[in-house]
Structure formats: structure tokens, C-alpha cells
Amino acid sequence: MAHRGAPRKAVKGEIKLDLGRPNPKQARFLASNHRYTAYGGARGGGKSWAVRVKGVGGALYYPGIKILMLRRTYPELENTIISPLIELLNTAALDGKPAGDRLFTYNATMRTLFFANGSMIKFGHLQSANAVTEYQGQEYDWIFMDEATHFTEWEFRVLAATLRGVNKIPKRMYLTCNPGGVGHLWVKRLFVERDFRAGEDPKDYFFIPATVEDNTALMDHSPDYIQMLDLLPDDLRAAHRYGDWDAMAGQFFGEFRRETHVVKPFLVPQEWSRYRAIDYGLDMFACLWVAVDFGGRAWVYREVQQPGLIVSDAAALMRGLTLPEERIEYTIAPPDLWSTQKDTGRTMAEVFARNGVGLARASSSRVQGWLTLKEYLKPGADGRPNLLVTEDCPCIIRNLPALRHSDKNPSDCATEPHDITHICDALRYFVQFRTLGAIRQAVREEPEERGEDYDDAMCGGAADEGYLMYS
């Protein structure tokens, strides 16, 4: 959408290029000097125009600047960035005449704009997560991530590491974003919630929220656009019309609500049954502690997530966080831990057992597990859900509502971003194990009272209708 009127001037030497006039929110984006600036929220806020103008302005103002502009796929890049940007340059007025090839040349093979002053804008796309490694080792002064929520945090950080160089051009990254997508969680954390972790400087991050009403050019030319947004389903309307970051497009567990499912920490009665549910991998070990009251309601009251743990360390961490007075009925684990390892000839379940943690095998059915979890989240006979989470479990509270529908199977959850799925998988294993009645079939876990049957159990003697216990 062209923005005409009083011109926005991009100035370098004698070059005065009319690029149009920004609205107030776009002007804040164009003027931002933070290291990371994010702009967006609702649809129709004029994000792509701001990216194009900011990129051209930087190329003209800083001779020799290296700029990278990214979208997830090349068709998106071509339609929203490359073609409109070239049209903008071709029609912009330079000394009262079209700028044309006096200002730039475009190499379609290299997908790069070369400017007469030595600046360049390279256009890239990341069709897969592995493609980001192609940019490692390169150097850029500015990077634009259009629709940043389509990228993972790992991709964001890898790309941010390429902001370097020996020149004096300020190193910056500009992001546009809407709620939803694989990167929803990290964009929301950094720019909306401003929930920073060690090493993240709050001064580096700046967010400019915008709605369709802020884009006066769009409102003038397409007044029906708001009506189109108003007709969307509730969650999409909240996200796309109003920029609500708590209502994600594609959210799998839309029924999860903090005010409904999250409770204050409390002293769990010793008479309640207690369980642990884990998901294990070197990239992330996740464990949940769940108590079940006499009415069958499940209470998730403790959690831990930690990457880089070998089995013995994961088992030690689990045991260390379990209080002496807690009697854990079962530690429920994914079925892949029963796969024999080529290097040792053992299963991971055996190694856990040798380190003092016997495991009960959960079902491998993802769809059935997620649908079972949805049932647990529904209100019970007394109006409360059959699964509640205490505030001591921030990871499951944050990650469960961030899960999206799979693009291939709407009854399944997406497996990306992978770093948020582990603890959710652990919860899936728990509810499915309970529902399928595996507890009634398996042998009780009592590692401190191992008898003559221990070796038999280690060899698989406790298998019962597909559920295997190591005790």
C-alpha cells in the first residue's frame, strides 16, 4: 500500500528520494535506534511498507551498508518485499524525475539490490530450520525479519550473531510480527511481556504495537478490510484484528486459561496418589510431578526442564527433587526409551532403572493422547477442570497454550518449536497412561524393596498388554 502525501526523505549527500509519508506508528519504527525493534500485532498495520522504506532509507543514508531482508519462503519474499520495493524505487522521485537505474541495479540471480553508493540489500528465505546455517560466517549491518513469528528463537539468535563488522554503521535488527506461528512464544516473551533472561539487556528490545486503524492509507483505500477481520473466528479475530498475543491462530489447547487452570501452590495431602511423567532427550529432559485426589482430579505441582543431561544425571535430578516423604506410584515415560541402543545393547529404560528410577511405558499414540488431555482440561461435574496446574510450574503454563495444530494433521500438535514440546509431551504421557488403565496392569514401582524378581523385570518380565514396567 503506497503512502503518499508529505514526503518521507531519505538523504545521503545530494540524494533526496520521495518514499512517501509514514503514519505515526511507522514513523516510530523508522526512527527507532534500538538493537532489536519489533513492529506489529494486528493485521493491516502497514508493516511491510515500513520494512521496505526503512531498508531503502538505510541503504541511502549509510554508503556501503549490508542489509539482509528475510521471509520464511521465497514466494512470500517476492510478493511482499522484492517486487514492491523495486517498484517503490522505480517510481520514487529523484530530483523531480523517476530514480530508475540511476540509483540501483537488481541482480535476480543473486537476489540482491546494488546501490550506486556501494550499499546492498540481499533478500533471503529460510525454507527449513537448517537453512539458517548458510548465513553463519556472513556479516550484516542491518537484518529485517518480516513476519518474525514464522521463525524459531534459535534462528533469530543465529541470524543476530551475523550483526557485525568493522565499520561504524550501527548494528540493528528489525522485526515485524503478528500473533501466532512457530515463533509466537519468544517474540511475545521478548517484546510484549519483556520477560528477559540472563544476558538479555532490556534496553536492546523495543516493541511498537499497531492495529489496522493506525494504517490510514489502508483505511482510505480498503475500508472493508476491517469488516473482513471482524468476520474471522474468535481466536483469529482477537489475534489479527486487535493484536491479542493471548489468542493465537492455530492454538491447539484454546481451552487452557490461566484463570481457570492455574492455582496457588499448596501442600499436597500425603494420601493422594503421586506420579512423575518424563520426556527424555539430550536436547531437553522434562519431568512433571502430578498428584491425583480421591475424586480423580489431577494436580500438576512440580516441574523441571534441563538440557544436556545423560540418563544418570536425569535420574539423579529427578530423585533429588522428589521429597523423602513422597511415594511415587509410577514414573511414566515415552515408549522410545525401550528401544535398544546400538552402542550398548541396552535400552534407556534399563539405564534409568539401574540409576534408581523404574519406568512405566506410556502409549505412542499422539492424537489419542492430545485428545485425552483436552478432556482433562474440560470442566468436571463440579465445574472445575479435571487437571489443574500450580504456579510452581511456569513452563507447562507457558508452553501448553503455545502448542499449535500440525499443518499435516489438525488432530495432532505441531512438533515445532521443539523446545516447548518436551514438557507438554510429558503431560500427555501422564493423562494417557491414566486413561488407558495401564496403572491397573503394571507392577508397583518399589525400587527400595527389590526382590528376586528384579532380574526378571529387567529382562521384560513385567510386560503386560504392551505396557512394560522396570522396578
Short mmCIF file of C-alpha atoms in Angstrom, two decimals:
data_model
loop_
_atom_site.label_atom_id
_atom_site.label_comp_id
_atom_site.label_asym_id
_atom_site.label_seq_id
_atom_site.Cartn_x
_atom_site.Cartn_y
_atom_site.Cartn_z
CA MET A 1 0.00 0.00 0.00
CA ALA A 2 1.64 3.26 -1.13
CA HIS A 3 1.84 6.05 1.44
CA ARG A 4 1.75 9.41 -0.33
CA GLY A 5 1.48 12.96 0.84
CA ALA A 6 4.16 14.99 2.60
CA PRO A 7 7.27 13.03 1.64
CA ARG A 8 9.48 10.97 3.88
CA LYS A 9 13.01 11.98 2.86
CA ALA A 10 15.91 9.57 2.76
CA VAL A 11 19.03 11.74 2.47
CA LYS A 12 22.62 10.94 1.60
CA GLY A 13 24.68 13.69 0.05
CA GLU A 14 22.64 15.24 -2.75
CA ILE A 15 20.15 12.33 -2.97
CA LYS A 16 16.65 13.31 -1.92
CA LEU A 17 14.25 10.47 -2.57
CA ASP A 18 10.50 10.72 -2.04
CA LEU A 19 9.45 7.44 -0.40
CA GLY A 20 6.04 8.51 0.84
CA ARG A 21 4.72 9.54 4.24
CA PRO A 22 4.59 7.18 7.24
CA ASN A 23 1.76 7.04 9.74
CA PRO A 24 2.74 7.77 13.39
CA LYS A 25 3.44 4.11 14.26
CA GLN A 26 5.51 3.62 11.12
CA ALA A 27 7.41 6.81 11.94
CA ARG A 28 8.36 5.34 15.33
CA PHE A 29 9.64 2.24 13.57
CA LEU A 30 11.65 4.25 11.06
CA ALA A 31 13.19 6.36 13.84
CA SER A 32 14.00 3.54 16.27
CA ASN A 33 17.67 3.16 17.18
CA HIS A 34 17.32 0.11 19.44
CA ARG A 35 19.31 -3.00 18.60
CA TYR A 36 16.10 -5.03 18.19
CA THR A 37 12.91 -3.30 17.10
CA ALA A 38 9.65 -5.22 16.59
CA TYR A 39 6.62 -3.71 14.91
CA GLY A 40 3.16 -5.21 14.59
CA GLY A 41 0.41 -7.01 16.40
CA ALA A 42 -2.76 -6.87 14.33
CA ARG A 43 -3.01 -7.43 10.59
CA GLY A 44 -3.01 -4.43 8.29
CA GLY A 45 -0.73 -2.26 10.43
CA GLY A 46 1.50 -1.30 7.49
CA LYS A 47 4.47 -3.45 8.49
CA SER A 48 5.79 -4.44 5.05
CA TRP A 49 5.79 -0.84 3.79
CA ALA A 50 7.78 0.21 6.84
CA VAL A 51 10.33 -2.53 6.19
CA ARG A 52 10.80 -1.50 2.57
CA VAL A 53 11.17 2.19 3.36
CA LYS A 54 13.47 1.62 6.34
CA GLY A 55 15.69 -0.64 4.23
CA VAL A 56 15.93 1.81 1.34
CA GLY A 57 16.47 4.71 3.73
CA GLY A 58 19.33 2.88 5.41
CA ALA A 59 20.91 1.99 2.06
CA LEU A 60 20.89 5.63 1.00
CA TYR A 61 21.99 7.12 4.32
CA TYR A 62 24.88 4.72 5.04
CA PRO A 63 27.08 4.18 1.95
CA GLY A 64 28.33 0.60 1.88
CA ILE A 65 25.79 -0.77 4.34
CA LYS A 66 25.00 -4.51 4.09
CA ILE A 67 21.33 -5.30 4.69
CA LEU A 68 19.61 -8.68 4.80
CA MET A 69 15.83 -8.98 4.39
CA LEU A 70 14.23 -12.33 5.23
CA ARG A 71 10.93 -14.15 4.89
CA ARG A 72 10.25 -17.83 5.54
CA THR A 73 9.56 -18.70 1.87
CA TYR A 74 10.69 -17.19 -1.41
CA PRO A 75 7.16 -16.59 -2.82
CA GLU A 76 6.34 -14.54 0.29
CA LEU A 77 9.61 -12.67 -0.14
CA GLU A 78 8.95 -11.94 -3.80
CA ASN A 79 5.35 -10.81 -3.32
CA THR A 80 5.67 -8.67 -0.19
CA ILE A 81 9.23 -7.37 -0.28
CA ILE A 82 11.20 -7.64 -3.52
CA SER A 83 8.68 -6.62 -6.18
CA PRO A 84 7.07 -3.80 -4.14
CA LEU A 85 10.50 -2.47 -3.12
CA ILE A 86 11.76 -2.35 -6.70
CA GLU A 87 8.52 -0.66 -7.74
CA LEU A 88 8.97 1.85 -4.92
CA LEU A 89 12.45 2.71 -6.15
CA ASN A 90 11.42 2.89 -9.78
CA THR A 91 8.57 5.29 -9.08
CA ALA A 92 10.24 7.38 -6.39
CA ALA A 93 11.13 10.91 -7.43
CA LEU A 94 14.86 11.74 -7.66
CA ASP A 95 15.38 15.41 -8.50
CA GLY A 96 11.81 15.52 -9.76
CA LYS A 97 12.25 12.52 -12.08
CA PRO A 98 11.92 8.74 -11.58
CA ALA A 99 15.05 7.36 -9.93
CA GLY A 100 15.20 4.21 -12.05
CA ASP A 101 18.56 2.59 -12.74
CA ARG A 102 20.46 5.78 -11.86
CA LEU A 103 20.15 4.74 -8.24
CA PHE A 104 20.32 0.94 -8.18
CA THR A 105 20.57 -2.32 -10.10
CA TYR A 106 18.91 -5.59 -9.16
CA ASN A 107 20.64 -8.94 -9.72
CA ALA A 108 17.85 -11.52 -9.76
CA THR A 109 20.26 -14.46 -9.66
CA MET A 110 21.94 -13.17 -6.50
CA ARG A 111 18.62 -11.73 -5.24
CA THR A 112 20.48 -8.59 -4.30
CA LEU A 113 19.94 -4.87 -4.83
CA PHE A 114 23.17 -2.97 -5.50
CA PHE A 115 23.10 0.79 -4.94
CA ALA A 116 25.28 3.36 -6.64
CA ASN A 117 26.81 4.36 -3.28
CA GLY A 118 28.08 0.83 -2.55
CA SER A 119 25.17 -0.25 -0.34
CA MET A 120 23.43 -3.57 -0.87
CA ILE A 121 20.19 -5.25 0.18
CA LYS A 122 20.23 -9.03 0.00
CA PHE A 123 16.94 -10.96 0.03
CA GLY A 124 16.90 -14.35 1.70
CA HIS A 125 14.48 -17.03 2.80
CA LEU A 126 14.65 -19.96 5.23
CA GLN A 127 12.56 -22.79 3.84
CA SER A 128 13.83 -25.06 6.63
CA ALA A 129 15.47 -24.55 10.01
CA ASN A 130 18.77 -25.97 8.73
CA ALA A 131 18.97 -23.26 6.07
CA VAL A 132 19.90 -20.68 8.69
CA THR A 133 23.40 -22.20 8.89
CA GLU A 134 24.04 -20.84 5.39
CA TYR A 135 24.19 -17.37 6.93
CA GLN A 136 26.69 -18.27 9.65
CA GLY A 137 30.01 -16.58 8.99
CA GLN A 138 28.43 -13.76 7.00
CA GLU A 139 28.34 -10.15 8.17
CA TYR A 140 25.45 -7.70 8.01
CA ASP A 141 24.82 -4.27 9.46
CA TRP A 142 21.02 -4.48 9.45
CA ILE A 143 18.73 -7.50 9.30
CA PHE A 144 14.99 -7.44 8.69
CA MET A 145 12.84 -10.42 9.70
CA ASP A 146 9.46 -9.91 8.12
CA GLU A 147 6.82 -12.00 9.97
CA ALA A 148 9.26 -12.92 12.71
CA THR A 149 6.78 -15.29 14.37
CA HIS A 150 7.37 -17.65 11.43
CA PHE A 151 10.92 -18.18 12.71
CA THR A 152 12.22 -20.03 15.77
CA GLU A 153 14.17 -18.30 18.53
CA TRP A 154 17.23 -20.34 17.56
CA GLU A 155 17.04 -18.96 14.02
CA PHE A 156 16.64 -15.45 15.41
CA ARG A 157 19.73 -15.80 17.60
CA VAL A 158 21.84 -17.39 14.83
CA LEU A 159 20.96 -14.53 12.50
CA ALA A 160 21.53 -11.91 15.19
CA ALA A 161 25.08 -13.23 15.57
CA THR A 162 25.80 -12.07 12.00
CA LEU A 163 25.28 -8.43 13.01
CA ARG A 164 28.93 -7.49 13.00
CA GLY A 165 31.58 -5.64 11.03
CA VAL A 166 34.45 -3.18 11.44
CA ASN A 167 32.56 -0.15 10.14
CA LYS A 168 30.79 2.45 12.28
CA ILE A 169 27.31 1.66 10.98
CA PRO A 170 25.04 0.84 13.96
CA LYS A 171 24.17 -2.87 14.07
CA ARG A 172 20.39 -3.36 14.24
CA MET A 173 17.67 -5.92 13.66
CA TYR A 174 14.13 -5.02 12.66
CA LEU A 175 11.24 -7.44 13.06
CA THR A 176 7.60 -7.39 12.04
CA CYS A 177 5.19 -9.77 13.69
CA ASN A 178 1.64 -10.96 14.24
CA PRO A 179 0.41 -13.31 16.98
CA GLY A 180 0.59 -17.00 16.14
CA GLY A 181 3.16 -19.10 14.35
CA VAL A 182 6.13 -21.14 15.45
CA GLY A 183 7.87 -18.10 16.94
CA HIS A 184 4.89 -16.71 18.85
CA LEU A 185 6.30 -17.57 22.26
CA TRP A 186 9.75 -16.00 22.01
CA VAL A 187 8.51 -12.84 20.26
CA LYS A 188 5.84 -12.42 22.92
CA ARG A 189 8.34 -13.01 25.72
CA LEU A 190 10.94 -10.53 24.48
CA PHE A 191 8.85 -7.73 23.04
CA VAL A 192 5.38 -7.92 24.59
CA GLU A 193 5.89 -9.38 28.06
CA ARG A 194 9.50 -8.14 28.30
CA ASP A 195 10.39 -11.23 30.31
CA PHE A 196 14.16 -11.21 29.96
CA ARG A 197 16.67 -13.92 30.78
CA ALA A 198 20.30 -13.75 31.79
CA GLY A 199 22.35 -11.92 29.16
CA GLU A 200 19.36 -10.13 27.58
CA ASP A 201 19.54 -6.36 28.01
CA PRO A 202 16.04 -4.80 28.25
CA LYS A 203 17.35 -1.61 26.59
CA ASP A 204 18.02 -3.57 23.39
CA TYR A 205 14.37 -4.54 22.82
CA PHE A 206 11.66 -2.16 21.64
CA PHE A 207 8.11 -3.01 20.58
CA ILE A 208 5.71 -0.84 18.56
CA PRO A 209 2.15 -2.24 18.66
CA ALA A 210 -0.05 -1.37 15.70
CA THR A 211 -3.57 -2.12 14.51
CA VAL A 212 -5.32 -1.62 11.20
CA GLU A 213 -6.67 1.73 12.41
CA ASP A 214 -3.10 3.01 12.56
CA ASN A 215 -2.67 2.36 8.83
CA THR A 216 -4.55 5.35 7.47
CA ALA A 217 -3.52 4.60 3.87
CA LEU A 218 -5.10 1.15 4.03
CA MET A 219 -8.21 2.53 5.70
CA ASP A 220 -8.59 5.09 2.91
CA HIS A 221 -8.12 2.61 0.08
CA SER A 222 -9.68 -0.56 1.57
CA PRO A 223 -12.28 0.43 4.16
CA ASP A 224 -13.82 -3.08 4.00
CA TYR A 225 -10.65 -4.64 5.39
CA ILE A 226 -11.84 -4.19 8.99
CA GLN A 227 -15.12 -5.92 8.17
CA MET A 228 -13.16 -8.88 6.78
CA LEU A 229 -11.17 -9.12 10.02
CA ASP A 230 -14.34 -8.85 12.12
CA LEU A 231 -15.78 -11.93 10.38
CA LEU A 232 -12.89 -14.18 11.42
CA PRO A 233 -13.38 -16.89 14.10
CA ASP A 234 -12.98 -15.68 17.66
CA ASP A 235 -9.33 -16.60 18.20
CA LEU A 236 -8.24 -15.35 14.78
CA ARG A 237 -10.23 -12.15 15.18
CA ALA A 238 -8.66 -11.42 18.55
CA ALA A 239 -5.17 -12.01 17.14
CA HIS A 240 -5.50 -10.46 13.67
CA ARG A 241 -7.97 -7.65 14.37
CA TYR A 242 -6.75 -6.50 17.78
CA GLY A 243 -3.24 -7.94 18.04
CA ASP A 244 -4.10 -10.04 21.10
CA TRP A 245 -1.00 -12.09 21.92
CA ASP A 246 -3.00 -14.35 24.24
CA ALA A 247 -5.23 -15.53 21.37
CA MET A 248 -3.08 -17.38 18.88
CA ALA A 249 -4.07 -18.52 15.44
CA GLY A 250 -3.75 -22.28 15.32
CA GLN A 251 -3.62 -22.71 19.09
CA PHE A 252 -4.25 -26.37 19.89
CA PHE A 253 -5.30 -26.01 23.52
CA GLY A 254 -7.55 -22.99 23.22
CA GLU A 255 -9.45 -24.22 26.29
CA PHE A 256 -6.45 -23.65 28.57
CA ARG A 257 -6.92 -20.46 30.58
CA ARG A 258 -4.68 -19.19 33.35
CA GLU A 259 -7.65 -18.01 35.40
CA THR A 260 -9.27 -21.45 35.11
CA HIS A 261 -6.45 -23.97 35.19
CA VAL A 262 -3.74 -22.33 37.32
CA VAL A 263 -3.91 -22.40 41.12
CA LYS A 264 -1.77 -21.25 44.03
CA PRO A 265 0.80 -23.74 45.36
CA PHE A 266 -0.50 -25.85 48.24
CA LEU A 267 0.57 -28.70 50.49
CA VAL A 268 -0.36 -31.89 48.67
CA PRO A 269 -2.07 -34.36 51.05
CA GLN A 270 0.07 -37.43 51.62
CA GLU A 271 -2.93 -39.67 50.98
CA TRP A 272 -3.18 -38.61 47.33
CA SER A 273 -1.53 -40.75 44.68
CA ARG A 274 1.55 -39.20 43.10
CA TYR A 275 3.19 -39.73 39.74
CA ARG A 276 6.08 -38.49 37.68
CA ALA A 277 5.91 -38.15 33.90
CA ILE A 278 9.02 -37.54 31.83
CA ASP A 279 10.19 -36.84 28.31
CA TYR A 280 13.87 -37.50 27.78
CA GLY A 281 16.38 -36.38 25.22
CA LEU A 282 19.84 -34.84 25.37
CA ASP A 283 18.37 -31.64 23.99
CA MET A 284 15.90 -31.47 26.89
CA PHE A 285 14.90 -33.53 29.89
CA ALA A 286 11.44 -32.64 31.23
CA CYS A 287 9.66 -34.04 34.27
CA LEU A 288 6.31 -33.31 35.88
CA TRP A 289 5.10 -34.32 39.34
CA VAL A 290 1.34 -34.93 39.40
CA ALA A 291 -0.94 -35.73 42.34
CA VAL A 292 -4.39 -37.27 41.90
CA ASP A 293 -7.03 -36.65 44.55
CA PHE A 294 -9.74 -39.07 45.67
CA GLY A 295 -12.13 -37.72 43.02
CA GLY A 296 -9.67 -38.38 40.17
CA ARG A 297 -8.68 -34.76 39.58
CA ALA A 298 -5.01 -34.33 38.62
CA TRP A 299 -2.85 -31.57 40.12
CA VAL A 300 0.49 -30.76 38.46
CA TYR A 301 2.52 -29.40 41.37
CA ARG A 302 6.19 -29.52 40.35
CA GLU A 303 8.24 -29.42 37.17
CA VAL A 304 11.80 -29.37 35.91
CA GLN A 305 13.34 -28.80 32.48
CA GLN A 306 17.07 -29.06 31.79
CA PRO A 307 19.06 -29.74 28.61
CA GLY A 308 22.25 -31.72 28.19
CA LEU A 309 21.64 -34.42 30.81
CA ILE A 310 22.75 -38.00 30.33
CA VAL A 311 20.41 -40.63 31.78
CA SER A 312 22.22 -41.00 35.10
CA ASP A 313 22.16 -37.23 35.65
CA ALA A 314 18.48 -37.01 34.68
CA ALA A 315 17.64 -39.79 37.12
CA ALA A 316 19.66 -38.11 39.88
CA LEU A 317 17.92 -34.78 39.25
CA MET A 318 14.53 -36.45 39.40
CA ARG A 319 15.34 -38.28 42.63
CA GLY A 320 16.84 -35.15 44.18
CA LEU A 321 13.69 -33.11 43.56
CA THR A 322 11.41 -35.81 44.97
CA LEU A 323 10.93 -35.35 48.72
CA PRO A 324 11.67 -38.29 51.03
CA GLU A 325 8.05 -38.45 52.20
CA GLU A 326 6.70 -38.58 48.65
CA ARG A 327 5.75 -42.04 47.45
CA ILE A 328 5.79 -42.02 43.65
CA GLU A 329 3.39 -44.62 42.31
CA TYR A 330 4.79 -44.61 38.75
CA THR A 331 7.28 -42.72 36.64
CA ILE A 332 5.71 -42.64 33.19
CA ALA A 333 7.97 -42.40 30.14
CA PRO A 334 7.71 -42.35 26.33
CA PRO A 335 7.91 -45.70 24.50
CA ASP A 336 11.07 -44.78 22.61
CA LEU A 337 13.05 -45.27 25.83
CA TRP A 338 12.51 -49.01 25.32
CA SER A 339 14.39 -49.02 22.01
CA THR A 340 17.69 -50.88 22.16
CA GLN A 341 20.74 -48.64 21.75
CA LYS A 342 23.15 -49.86 19.09
CA ASP A 343 26.27 -48.85 21.02
CA THR A 344 25.36 -50.51 24.34
CA GLY A 345 22.73 -53.12 23.50
CA ARG A 346 20.61 -51.71 26.34
CA THR A 347 17.50 -49.59 26.43
CA MET A 348 17.30 -46.18 28.05
CA ALA A 349 14.65 -47.62 30.35
CA GLU A 350 17.19 -50.13 31.65
CA VAL A 351 19.69 -47.36 32.31
CA PHE A 352 17.08 -45.34 34.22
CA ALA A 353 16.27 -48.42 36.28
CA ARG A 354 19.93 -49.05 37.05
CA ASN A 355 20.05 -45.48 38.33
CA GLY A 356 17.16 -45.97 40.73
CA VAL A 357 14.19 -44.87 38.62
CA GLY A 358 11.86 -47.58 37.34
CA LEU A 359 9.73 -46.58 34.37
CA ALA A 360 6.22 -47.35 33.17
CA ARG A 361 5.75 -47.15 29.40
CA ALA A 362 3.18 -44.74 28.00
CA SER A 363 1.29 -45.15 24.76
CA SER A 364 2.80 -43.93 21.49
CA SER A 365 -0.49 -42.56 20.13
CA ARG A 366 -0.05 -38.80 19.86
CA VAL A 367 -3.55 -37.95 18.65
CA GLN A 368 -5.24 -40.06 21.30
CA GLY A 369 -3.01 -38.53 23.96
CA TRP A 370 -3.72 -34.93 22.98
CA LEU A 371 -7.47 -35.57 22.78
CA THR A 372 -7.32 -37.18 26.22
CA LEU A 373 -5.57 -34.10 27.56
CA LYS A 374 -8.32 -31.93 26.08
CA GLU A 375 -10.84 -33.99 28.06
CA TYR A 376 -8.85 -33.39 31.23
CA LEU A 377 -8.93 -29.63 30.59
CA LYS A 378 -12.73 -29.58 30.30
CA PRO A 379 -14.83 -28.69 33.38
CA GLY A 380 -15.84 -31.63 35.54
CA ALA A 381 -19.13 -32.27 37.32
CA ASP A 382 -18.33 -29.55 39.87
CA GLY A 383 -17.44 -27.00 37.19
CA ARG A 384 -13.68 -27.25 37.68
CA PRO A 385 -11.33 -28.89 35.15
CA ASN A 386 -10.04 -32.38 35.78
CA LEU A 387 -6.47 -31.08 35.54
CA LEU A 388 -5.07 -28.10 37.40
CA VAL A 389 -1.54 -26.66 37.49
CA THR A 390 0.10 -24.77 40.35
CA GLU A 391 2.05 -21.56 39.84
CA ASP A 392 5.20 -23.53 40.66
CA CYS A 393 5.07 -24.89 37.09
CA PRO A 394 5.66 -21.86 34.81
CA CYS A 395 7.00 -23.93 31.89
CA ILE A 396 3.86 -26.01 31.40
CA ILE A 397 1.71 -22.90 31.97
CA ARG A 398 3.62 -21.05 29.25
CA ASN A 399 4.20 -23.88 26.77
CA LEU A 400 0.88 -25.75 26.74
CA PRO A 401 -1.14 -22.82 25.31
CA ALA A 402 1.68 -22.17 22.83
CA LEU A 403 1.24 -25.53 21.07
CA ARG A 404 -0.22 -25.20 17.58
CA HIS A 405 -2.14 -27.53 15.31
CA SER A 406 0.01 -29.60 12.99
CA ASP A 407 -0.14 -28.46 9.37
CA LYS A 408 -0.35 -32.11 8.27
CA ASN A 409 -2.85 -33.39 10.84
CA PRO A 410 -5.18 -30.93 12.59
CA SER A 411 -5.84 -33.54 15.31
CA ASP A 412 -2.18 -33.52 16.26
CA CYS A 413 0.12 -30.85 17.68
CA ALA A 414 2.95 -29.34 15.70
CA THR A 415 6.37 -30.62 16.76
CA GLU A 416 7.94 -27.18 16.39
CA PRO A 417 9.24 -25.20 18.14
CA HIS A 418 10.77 -28.32 19.61
CA ASP A 419 11.98 -26.65 22.80
CA ILE A 420 8.41 -26.13 24.08
CA THR A 421 7.07 -29.61 23.31
CA HIS A 422 9.01 -31.78 25.76
CA ILE A 423 7.18 -30.85 28.94
CA CYS A 424 3.84 -30.93 27.12
CA ASP A 425 4.63 -34.43 25.88
CA ALA A 426 5.31 -35.47 29.49
CA LEU A 427 1.83 -34.29 30.45
CA ARG A 428 0.36 -36.18 27.50
CA TYR A 429 2.04 -39.38 28.66
CA PHE A 430 0.54 -38.97 32.13
CA VAL A 431 -3.09 -38.43 31.13
CA GLN A 432 -3.00 -41.17 28.52
CA PHE A 433 -1.39 -43.66 30.90
CA ARG A 434 -4.09 -42.98 33.48
CA THR A 435 -6.93 -43.15 31.00
CA LEU A 436 -5.82 -46.37 29.32
CA GLY A 437 -5.78 -48.17 32.64
CA ALA A 438 -2.12 -49.02 32.45
CA ILE A 439 -1.79 -48.44 36.17
CA ARG A 440 -4.02 -51.41 36.92
CA GLN A 441 -1.95 -53.61 34.62
CA ALA A 442 1.55 -52.70 35.76
CA VAL A 443 3.59 -53.74 38.76
CA ARG A 444 4.00 -51.14 41.52
CA GLU A 445 7.27 -49.23 41.49
CA GLU A 446 9.17 -50.03 44.68
CA PRO A 447 12.90 -49.82 43.89
CA GLU A 448 13.85 -49.81 47.54
CA GLU A 449 12.34 -53.29 48.01
CA ARG A 450 13.79 -55.12 45.01
CA GLY A 451 13.42 -58.87 45.44
CA GLU A 452 14.22 -61.95 43.44
CA ASP A 453 12.01 -60.75 40.59
CA TYR A 454 14.23 -57.75 39.83
CA ASP A 455 16.30 -59.50 37.16
CA ASP A 456 13.15 -60.86 35.53
CA ALA A 457 11.67 -57.37 35.39
CA MET A 458 14.87 -56.02 33.88
CA CYS A 459 14.55 -58.61 31.13
CA GLY A 460 10.98 -57.60 30.35
CA GLY A 461 9.11 -59.96 32.64
CA ALA A 462 6.78 -57.16 33.78
CA ALA A 463 5.31 -56.64 30.33
CA ASP A 464 1.53 -56.67 30.24
CA GLU A 465 -0.50 -55.94 27.10
CA GLY A 466 2.11 -53.60 25.69
CA TYR A 467 2.94 -51.74 28.93
CA LEU A 468 6.32 -52.50 30.41
CA MET A 469 7.48 -51.71 33.92
CA TYR A 470 11.01 -51.68 35.26
CA SER A 471 11.00 -51.89 39.05
#
